[in-house]
mmCIF file of C-alpha atoms and ligand atoms in Angstrom:
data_model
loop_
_atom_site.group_PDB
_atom_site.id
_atom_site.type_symbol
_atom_site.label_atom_id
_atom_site.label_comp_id
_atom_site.label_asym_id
_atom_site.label_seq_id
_atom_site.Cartn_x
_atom_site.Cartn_y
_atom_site.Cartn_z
ATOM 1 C CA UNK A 1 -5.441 17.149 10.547
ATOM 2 C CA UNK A 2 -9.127 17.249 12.282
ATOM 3 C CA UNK A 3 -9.875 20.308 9.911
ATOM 4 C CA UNK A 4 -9.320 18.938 6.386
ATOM 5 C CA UNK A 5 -12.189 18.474 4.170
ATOM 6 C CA UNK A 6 -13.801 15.027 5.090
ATOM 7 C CA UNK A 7 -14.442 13.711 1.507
ATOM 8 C CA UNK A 8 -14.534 10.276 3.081
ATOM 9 C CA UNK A 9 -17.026 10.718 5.713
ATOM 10 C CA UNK A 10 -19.099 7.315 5.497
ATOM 11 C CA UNK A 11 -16.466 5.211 3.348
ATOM 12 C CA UNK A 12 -14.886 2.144 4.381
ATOM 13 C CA UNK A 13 -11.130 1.737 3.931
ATOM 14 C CA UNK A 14 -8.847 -1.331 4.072
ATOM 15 C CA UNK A 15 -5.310 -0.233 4.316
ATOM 16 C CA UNK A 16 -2.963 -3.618 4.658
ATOM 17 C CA UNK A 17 0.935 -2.749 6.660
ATOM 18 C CA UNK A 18 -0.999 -0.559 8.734
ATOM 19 C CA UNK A 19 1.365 -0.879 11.836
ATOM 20 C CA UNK A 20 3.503 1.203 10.928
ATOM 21 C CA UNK A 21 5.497 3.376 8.327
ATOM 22 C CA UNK A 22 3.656 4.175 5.084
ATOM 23 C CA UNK A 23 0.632 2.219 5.616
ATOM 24 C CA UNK A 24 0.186 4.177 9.162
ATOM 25 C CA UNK A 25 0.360 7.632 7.530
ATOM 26 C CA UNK A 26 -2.010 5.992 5.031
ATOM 27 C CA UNK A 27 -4.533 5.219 7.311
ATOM 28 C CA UNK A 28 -4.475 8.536 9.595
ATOM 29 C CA UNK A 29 -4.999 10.718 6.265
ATOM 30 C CA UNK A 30 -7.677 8.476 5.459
ATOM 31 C CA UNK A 31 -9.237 8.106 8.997
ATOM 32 C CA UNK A 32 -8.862 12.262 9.005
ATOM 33 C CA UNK A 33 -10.590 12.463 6.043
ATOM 34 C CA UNK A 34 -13.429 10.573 8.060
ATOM 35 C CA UNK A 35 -13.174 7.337 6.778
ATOM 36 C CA UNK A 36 -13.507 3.974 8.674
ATOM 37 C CA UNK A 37 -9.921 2.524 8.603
ATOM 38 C CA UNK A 38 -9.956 -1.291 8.540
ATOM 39 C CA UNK A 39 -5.768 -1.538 9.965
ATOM 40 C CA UNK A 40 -4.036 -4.986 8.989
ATOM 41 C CA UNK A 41 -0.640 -5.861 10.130
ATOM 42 C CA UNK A 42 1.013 -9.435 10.693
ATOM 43 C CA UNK A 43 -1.210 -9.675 13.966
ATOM 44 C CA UNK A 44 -4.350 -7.280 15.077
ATOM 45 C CA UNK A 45 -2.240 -6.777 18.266
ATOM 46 C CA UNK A 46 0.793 -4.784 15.874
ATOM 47 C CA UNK A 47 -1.937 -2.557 13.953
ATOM 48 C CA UNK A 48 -3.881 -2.322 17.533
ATOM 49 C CA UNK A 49 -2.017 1.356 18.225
ATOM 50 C CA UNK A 50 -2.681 2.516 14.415
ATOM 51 C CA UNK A 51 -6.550 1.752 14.864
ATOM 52 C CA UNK A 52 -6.275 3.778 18.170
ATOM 53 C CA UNK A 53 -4.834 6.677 16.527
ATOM 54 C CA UNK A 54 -7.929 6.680 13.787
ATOM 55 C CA UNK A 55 -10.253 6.209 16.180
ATOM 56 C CA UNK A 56 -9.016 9.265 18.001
ATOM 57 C CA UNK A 57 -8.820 11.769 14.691
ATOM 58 C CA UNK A 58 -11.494 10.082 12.375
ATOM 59 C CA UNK A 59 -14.224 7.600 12.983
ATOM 60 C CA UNK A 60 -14.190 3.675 13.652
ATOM 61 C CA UNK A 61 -10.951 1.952 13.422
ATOM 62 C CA UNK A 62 -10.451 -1.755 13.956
ATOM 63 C CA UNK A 63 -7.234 -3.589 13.845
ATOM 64 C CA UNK A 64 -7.211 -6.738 11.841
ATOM 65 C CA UNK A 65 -4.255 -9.902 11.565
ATOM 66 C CA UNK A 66 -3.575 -11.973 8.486
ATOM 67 C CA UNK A 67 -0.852 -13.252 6.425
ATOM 68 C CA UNK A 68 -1.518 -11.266 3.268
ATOM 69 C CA UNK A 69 -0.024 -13.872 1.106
ATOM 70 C CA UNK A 70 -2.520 -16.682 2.453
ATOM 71 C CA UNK A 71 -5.712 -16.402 0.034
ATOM 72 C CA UNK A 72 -8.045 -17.866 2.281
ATOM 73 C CA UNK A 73 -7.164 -15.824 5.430
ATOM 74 C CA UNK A 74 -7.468 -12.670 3.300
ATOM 75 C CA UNK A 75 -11.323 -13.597 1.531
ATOM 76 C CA UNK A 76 -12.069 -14.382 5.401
ATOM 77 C CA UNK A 77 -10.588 -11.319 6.502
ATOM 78 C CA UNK A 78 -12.666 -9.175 3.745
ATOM 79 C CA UNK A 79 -15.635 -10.608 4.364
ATOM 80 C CA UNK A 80 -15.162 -9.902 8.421
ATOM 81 C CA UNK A 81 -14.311 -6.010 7.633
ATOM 82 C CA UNK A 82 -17.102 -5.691 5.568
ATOM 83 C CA UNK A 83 -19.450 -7.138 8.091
ATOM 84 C CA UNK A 84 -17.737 -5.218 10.974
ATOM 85 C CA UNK A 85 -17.254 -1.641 9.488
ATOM 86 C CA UNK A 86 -20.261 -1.737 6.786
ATOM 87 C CA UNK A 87 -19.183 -2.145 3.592
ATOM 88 C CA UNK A 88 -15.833 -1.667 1.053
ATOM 89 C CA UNK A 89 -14.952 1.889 -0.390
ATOM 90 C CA UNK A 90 -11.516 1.791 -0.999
ATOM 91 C CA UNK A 91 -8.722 -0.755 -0.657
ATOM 92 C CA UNK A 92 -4.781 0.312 0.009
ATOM 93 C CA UNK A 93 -2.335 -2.680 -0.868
ATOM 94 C CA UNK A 94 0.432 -1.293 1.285
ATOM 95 C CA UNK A 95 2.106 -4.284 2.988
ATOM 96 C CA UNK A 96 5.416 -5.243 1.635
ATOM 97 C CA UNK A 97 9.110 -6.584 2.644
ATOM 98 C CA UNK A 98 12.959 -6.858 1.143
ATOM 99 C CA UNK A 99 15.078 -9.792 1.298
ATOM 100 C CA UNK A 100 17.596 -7.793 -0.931
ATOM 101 C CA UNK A 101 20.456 -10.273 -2.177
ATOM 102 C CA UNK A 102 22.687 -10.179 -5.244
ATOM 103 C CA UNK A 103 20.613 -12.472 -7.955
ATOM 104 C CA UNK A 104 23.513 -15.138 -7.362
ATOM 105 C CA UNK A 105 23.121 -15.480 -3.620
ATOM 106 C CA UNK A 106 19.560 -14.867 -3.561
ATOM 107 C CA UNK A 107 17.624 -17.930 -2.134
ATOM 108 C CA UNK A 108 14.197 -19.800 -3.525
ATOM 109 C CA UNK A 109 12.749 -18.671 -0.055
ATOM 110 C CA UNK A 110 14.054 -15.078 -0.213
ATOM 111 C CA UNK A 111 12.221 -14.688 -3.804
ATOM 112 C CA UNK A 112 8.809 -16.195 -2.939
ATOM 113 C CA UNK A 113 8.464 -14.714 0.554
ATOM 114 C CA UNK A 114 9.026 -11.302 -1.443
ATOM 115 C CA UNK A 115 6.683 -12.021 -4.473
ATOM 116 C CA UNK A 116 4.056 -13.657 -2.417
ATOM 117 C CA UNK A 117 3.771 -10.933 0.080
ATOM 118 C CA UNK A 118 4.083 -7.922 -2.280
ATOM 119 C CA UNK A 119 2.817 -9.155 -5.480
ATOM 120 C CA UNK A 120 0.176 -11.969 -4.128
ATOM 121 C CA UNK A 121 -1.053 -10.354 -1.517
ATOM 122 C CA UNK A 122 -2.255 -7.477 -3.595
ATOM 123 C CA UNK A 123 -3.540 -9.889 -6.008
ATOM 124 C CA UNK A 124 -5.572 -11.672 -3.153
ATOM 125 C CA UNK A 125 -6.724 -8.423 -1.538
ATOM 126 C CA UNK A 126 -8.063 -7.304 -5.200
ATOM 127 C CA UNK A 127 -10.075 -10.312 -5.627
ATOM 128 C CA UNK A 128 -11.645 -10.918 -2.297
ATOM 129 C CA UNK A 129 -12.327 -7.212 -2.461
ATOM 130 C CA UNK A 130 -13.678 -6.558 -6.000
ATOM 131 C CA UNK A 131 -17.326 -7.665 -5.653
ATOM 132 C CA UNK A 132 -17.768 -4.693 -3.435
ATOM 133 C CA UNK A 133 -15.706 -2.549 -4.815
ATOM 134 C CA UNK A 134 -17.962 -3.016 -8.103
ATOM 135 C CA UNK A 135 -21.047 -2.642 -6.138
ATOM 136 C CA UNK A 136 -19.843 0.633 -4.277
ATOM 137 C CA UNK A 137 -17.678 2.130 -7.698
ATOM 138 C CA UNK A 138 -14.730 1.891 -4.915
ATOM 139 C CA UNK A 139 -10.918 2.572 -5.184
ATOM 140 C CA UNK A 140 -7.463 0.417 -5.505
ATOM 141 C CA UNK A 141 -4.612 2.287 -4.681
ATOM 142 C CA UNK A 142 -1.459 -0.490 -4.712
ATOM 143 C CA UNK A 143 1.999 0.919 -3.248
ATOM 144 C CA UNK A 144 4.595 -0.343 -5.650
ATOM 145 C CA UNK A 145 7.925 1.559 -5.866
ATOM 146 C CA UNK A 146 10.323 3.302 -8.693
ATOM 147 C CA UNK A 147 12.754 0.491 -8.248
ATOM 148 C CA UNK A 148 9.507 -1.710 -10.164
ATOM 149 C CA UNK A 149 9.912 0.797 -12.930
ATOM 150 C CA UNK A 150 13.779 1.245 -12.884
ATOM 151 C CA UNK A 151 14.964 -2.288 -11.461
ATOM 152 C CA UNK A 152 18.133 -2.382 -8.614
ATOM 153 C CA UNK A 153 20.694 -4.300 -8.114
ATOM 154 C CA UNK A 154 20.420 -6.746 -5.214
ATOM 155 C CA UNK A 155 16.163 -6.439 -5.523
ATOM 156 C CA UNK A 156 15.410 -8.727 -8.138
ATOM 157 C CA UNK A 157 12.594 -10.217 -6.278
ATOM 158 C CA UNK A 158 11.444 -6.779 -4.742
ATOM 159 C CA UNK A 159 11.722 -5.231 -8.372
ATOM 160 C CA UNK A 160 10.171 -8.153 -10.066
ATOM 161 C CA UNK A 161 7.185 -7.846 -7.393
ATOM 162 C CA UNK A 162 6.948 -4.471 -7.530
ATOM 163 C CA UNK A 163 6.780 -4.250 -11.613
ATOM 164 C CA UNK A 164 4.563 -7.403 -11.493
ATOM 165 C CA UNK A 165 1.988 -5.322 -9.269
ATOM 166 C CA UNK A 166 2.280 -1.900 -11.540
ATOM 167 C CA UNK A 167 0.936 -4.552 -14.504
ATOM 168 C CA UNK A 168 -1.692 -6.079 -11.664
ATOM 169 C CA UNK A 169 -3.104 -2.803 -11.487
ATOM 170 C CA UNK A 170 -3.108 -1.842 -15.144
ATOM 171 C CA UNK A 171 -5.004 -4.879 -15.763
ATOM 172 C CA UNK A 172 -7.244 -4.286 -12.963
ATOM 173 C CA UNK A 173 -8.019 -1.238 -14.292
ATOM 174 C CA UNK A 174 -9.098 -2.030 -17.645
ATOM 175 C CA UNK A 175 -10.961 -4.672 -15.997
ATOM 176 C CA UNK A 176 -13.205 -3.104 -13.775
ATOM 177 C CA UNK A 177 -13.097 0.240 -15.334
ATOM 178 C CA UNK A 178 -16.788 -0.712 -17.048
ATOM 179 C CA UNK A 179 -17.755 -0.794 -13.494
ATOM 180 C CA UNK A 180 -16.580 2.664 -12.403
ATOM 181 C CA UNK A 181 -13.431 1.253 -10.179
ATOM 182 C CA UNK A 182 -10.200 3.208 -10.409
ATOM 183 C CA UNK A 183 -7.429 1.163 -9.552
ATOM 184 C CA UNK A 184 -3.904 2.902 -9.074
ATOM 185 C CA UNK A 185 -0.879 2.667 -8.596
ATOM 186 C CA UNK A 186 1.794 4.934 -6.563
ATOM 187 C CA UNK A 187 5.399 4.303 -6.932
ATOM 188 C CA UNK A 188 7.592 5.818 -3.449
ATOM 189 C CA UNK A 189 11.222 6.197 -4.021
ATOM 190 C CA UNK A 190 13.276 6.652 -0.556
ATOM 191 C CA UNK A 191 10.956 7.106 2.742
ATOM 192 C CA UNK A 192 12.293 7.144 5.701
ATOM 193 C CA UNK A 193 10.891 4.147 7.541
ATOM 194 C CA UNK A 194 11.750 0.241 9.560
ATOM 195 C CA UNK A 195 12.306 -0.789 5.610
ATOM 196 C CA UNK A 196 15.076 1.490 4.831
ATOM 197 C CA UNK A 197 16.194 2.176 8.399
ATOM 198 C CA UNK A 198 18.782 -0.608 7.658
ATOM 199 C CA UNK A 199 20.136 0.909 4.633
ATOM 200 C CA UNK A 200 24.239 1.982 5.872
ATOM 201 C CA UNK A 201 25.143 5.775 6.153
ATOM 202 C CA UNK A 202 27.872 5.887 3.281
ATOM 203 C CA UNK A 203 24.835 4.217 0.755
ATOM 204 C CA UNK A 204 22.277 6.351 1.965
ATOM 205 C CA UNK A 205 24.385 9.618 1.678
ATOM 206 C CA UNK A 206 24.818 8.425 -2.339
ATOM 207 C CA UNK A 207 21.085 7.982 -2.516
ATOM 208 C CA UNK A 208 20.222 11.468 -1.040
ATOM 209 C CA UNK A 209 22.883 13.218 -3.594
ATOM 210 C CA UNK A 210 20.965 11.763 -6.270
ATOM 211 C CA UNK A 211 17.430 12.936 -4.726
ATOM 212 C CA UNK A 212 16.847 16.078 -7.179
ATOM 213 C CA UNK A 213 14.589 17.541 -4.459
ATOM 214 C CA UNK A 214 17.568 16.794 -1.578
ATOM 215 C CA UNK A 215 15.824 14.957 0.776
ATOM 216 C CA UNK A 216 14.575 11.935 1.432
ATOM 217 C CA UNK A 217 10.970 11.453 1.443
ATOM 218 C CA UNK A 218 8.535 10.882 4.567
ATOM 219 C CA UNK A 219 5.691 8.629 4.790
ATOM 220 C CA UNK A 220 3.189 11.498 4.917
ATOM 221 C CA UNK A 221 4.576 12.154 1.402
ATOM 222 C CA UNK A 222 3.087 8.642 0.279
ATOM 223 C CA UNK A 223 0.151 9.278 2.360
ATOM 224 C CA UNK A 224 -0.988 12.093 1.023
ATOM 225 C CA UNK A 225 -0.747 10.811 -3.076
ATOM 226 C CA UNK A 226 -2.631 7.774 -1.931
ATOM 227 C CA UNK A 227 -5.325 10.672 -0.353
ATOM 228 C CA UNK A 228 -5.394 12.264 -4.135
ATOM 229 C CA UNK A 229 -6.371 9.384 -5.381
ATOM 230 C CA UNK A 230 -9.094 8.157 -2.702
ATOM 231 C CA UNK A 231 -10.505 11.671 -3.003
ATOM 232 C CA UNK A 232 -12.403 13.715 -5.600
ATOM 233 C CA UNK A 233 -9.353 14.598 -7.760
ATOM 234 C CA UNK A 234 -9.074 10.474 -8.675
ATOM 235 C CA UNK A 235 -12.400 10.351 -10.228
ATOM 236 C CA UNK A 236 -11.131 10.406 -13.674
ATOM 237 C CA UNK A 237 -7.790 8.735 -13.053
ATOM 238 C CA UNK A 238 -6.784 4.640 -13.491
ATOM 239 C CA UNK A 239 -4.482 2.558 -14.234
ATOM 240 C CA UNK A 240 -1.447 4.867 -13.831
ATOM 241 C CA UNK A 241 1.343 5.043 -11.765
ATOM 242 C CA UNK A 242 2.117 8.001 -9.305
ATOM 243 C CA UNK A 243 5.572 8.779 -8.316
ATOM 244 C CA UNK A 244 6.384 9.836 -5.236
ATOM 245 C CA UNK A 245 10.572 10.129 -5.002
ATOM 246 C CA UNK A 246 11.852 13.259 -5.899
ATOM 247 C CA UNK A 247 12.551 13.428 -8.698
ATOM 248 C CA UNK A 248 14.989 10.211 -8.155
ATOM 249 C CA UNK A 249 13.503 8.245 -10.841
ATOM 250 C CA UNK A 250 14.512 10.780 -13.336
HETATM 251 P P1 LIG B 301 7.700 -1.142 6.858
HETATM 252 O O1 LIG B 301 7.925 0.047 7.724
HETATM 253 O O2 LIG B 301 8.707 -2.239 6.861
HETATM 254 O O3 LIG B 301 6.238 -1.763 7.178
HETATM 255 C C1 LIG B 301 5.802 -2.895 6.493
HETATM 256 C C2 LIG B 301 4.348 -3.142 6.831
HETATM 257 O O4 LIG B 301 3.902 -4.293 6.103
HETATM 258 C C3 LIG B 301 4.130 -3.459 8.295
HETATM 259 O O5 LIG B 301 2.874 -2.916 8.687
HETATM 260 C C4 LIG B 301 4.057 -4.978 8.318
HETATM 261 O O6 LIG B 301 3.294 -5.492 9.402
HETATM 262 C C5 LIG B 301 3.339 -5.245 7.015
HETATM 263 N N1 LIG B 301 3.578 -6.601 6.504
HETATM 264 C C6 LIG B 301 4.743 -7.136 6.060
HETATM 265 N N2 LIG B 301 4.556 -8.407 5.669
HETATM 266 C C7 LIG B 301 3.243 -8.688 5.873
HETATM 267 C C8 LIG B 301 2.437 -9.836 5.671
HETATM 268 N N3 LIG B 301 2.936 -10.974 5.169
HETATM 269 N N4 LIG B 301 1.122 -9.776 6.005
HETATM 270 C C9 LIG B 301 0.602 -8.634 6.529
HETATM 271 N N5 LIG B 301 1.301 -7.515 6.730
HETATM 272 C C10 LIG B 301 2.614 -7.535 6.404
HETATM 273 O O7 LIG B 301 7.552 -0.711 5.321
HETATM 274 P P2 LIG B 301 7.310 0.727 4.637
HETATM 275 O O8 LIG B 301 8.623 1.321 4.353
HETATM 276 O O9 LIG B 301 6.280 1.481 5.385
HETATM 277 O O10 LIG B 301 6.729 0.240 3.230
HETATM 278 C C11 LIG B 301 5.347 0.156 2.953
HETATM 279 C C12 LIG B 301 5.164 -0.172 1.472
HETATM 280 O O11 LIG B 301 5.809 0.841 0.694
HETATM 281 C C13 LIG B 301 5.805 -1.493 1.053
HETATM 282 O O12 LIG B 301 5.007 -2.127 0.095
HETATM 283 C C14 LIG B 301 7.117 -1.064 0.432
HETATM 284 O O13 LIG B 301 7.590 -1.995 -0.504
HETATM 285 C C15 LIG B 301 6.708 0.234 -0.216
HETATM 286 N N6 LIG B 301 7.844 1.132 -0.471
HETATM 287 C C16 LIG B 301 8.595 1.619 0.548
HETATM 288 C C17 LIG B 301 9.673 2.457 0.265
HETATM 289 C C18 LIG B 301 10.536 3.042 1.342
HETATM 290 O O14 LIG B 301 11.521 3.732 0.989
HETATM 291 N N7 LIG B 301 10.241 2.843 2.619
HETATM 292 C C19 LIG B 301 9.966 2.773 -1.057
HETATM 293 C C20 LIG B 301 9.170 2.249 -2.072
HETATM 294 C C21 LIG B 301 8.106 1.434 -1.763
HETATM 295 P P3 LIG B 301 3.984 -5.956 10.812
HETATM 296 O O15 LIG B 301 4.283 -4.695 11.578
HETATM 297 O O16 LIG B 301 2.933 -6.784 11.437
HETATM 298 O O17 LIG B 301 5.232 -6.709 10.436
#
């Protein structure tokens, strides 16, 4: 990855459920691409070995810990990366969990912890962020999924928060369009990471016979849409909604 074209040499980067997964691929493309990678997980210690593997193929990497769902924590946190690594180019909302329950048996707790962690914490990254993202004509890319487009049984709350953030970023992009921020959205279908790790064999054989490309997808795959749309070929394109599943969704 050291020889790719580094169209984000001097560009700061914020990519949130860096530890592992998507949101690690996410930030080695970016940190290849020579950005400075600005790793959040639960706790700086769990993003610690993500920021060591930017460091050691891009630039400066520094692992960061907050609650994305707490507001406060995350203008604090913004404000600390931005003193720390220089400034705000482009912002990944990546961190997300399931609590996947039939609607009848799904608890209170089970829907907010899912809405305020997928949905909210985008929403609180975006705001704390989009001063500087104004001033430096930055990027949003927010990782939603094709279940917020299609819906699934047993996801309300993960397909409510994921369709809530695809009209987060429409709306952000209309918003801040005037100032020259494009503000995505890309939409995975089946990855292969901790999140669907738990998924049983006989469901996830279904799933892969209805994958028109017959595999599942990797978190490189995600990686490298989010890497479109940081780079030169997402200067003309916001408020839409990349999917990257497939062809599941079709
Ligand atoms: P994952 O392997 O379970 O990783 C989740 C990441 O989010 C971890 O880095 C985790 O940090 C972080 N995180 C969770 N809750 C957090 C919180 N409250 N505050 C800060 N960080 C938090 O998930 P993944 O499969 O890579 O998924 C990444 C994103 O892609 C999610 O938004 C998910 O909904 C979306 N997606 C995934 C798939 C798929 O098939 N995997 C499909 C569609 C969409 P810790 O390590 O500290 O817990």
């Amino acid at each position: 990855m050291s020889e790719i074209e580094q169209h984000l040499h001097g560009k700061v980067a914020v990519v949130t459920g860096a530890s592992r997964g998507i949101g690690r691929a996410i930030a080695l493309r970016l940190a290849a691409r020579g950005a400075a990678v600005a790793c959040v997980a639960t706790t700086a210690e769990r993003a610690g070995d993500t920021a060591q593997a930017c460091a050691q193929v891009g630039g400066r990497a520094i692992a960061y810990g907050v609650d994305v769902a707490r507001t406060d924590a995350v203008a604090e946190l913004v404000n600390q990366v931005q003193a720390e690594l220089g400034g705000l180019d482009l912002l990944v909302n990546n961190a997300g969990i399931t609590r996947d329950q039939l609607l009848l048996r799904m608890s209170e707790a089970d829907f907010d912890a899912v809405v305020n962690t997928n949905l909210k914490g985008s929403w609180n990254f975006i705001r704390a962020a989009s001063r500087s993202l104004m001033k430096s004509r930055g990027r949003i890319v927010n990782i939603a999924s094709v279940v917020g487009l299609t819906g699934n049984a047993g996801q309300a709350n993960y397909a409510a928060s994921k369709a809530g953030l695809i009209g987060l970023t429409r709306s952000v992009a209309k918003e801040l369009a005037s100032r020259q921020v494009c503000c995505n959205a890309v939409a995975p279908g089946y990855i292969d990471t901790d999140m669907t790790a738990a998924i049983d064999p006989k469901a996830r054989e279904a799933l892969l016979g209805a994958i028109p490309l017959g595999r599942t997808g990797v978190a490189d795959d995600v990686a490298l849409a989010v890497d479109f749309l940081a780079g030169p070929g997402g200067a003309y394109i916001t408020g839409q909604v990349l999917v990257v599943d497939g062809g599941l969704s079709l």
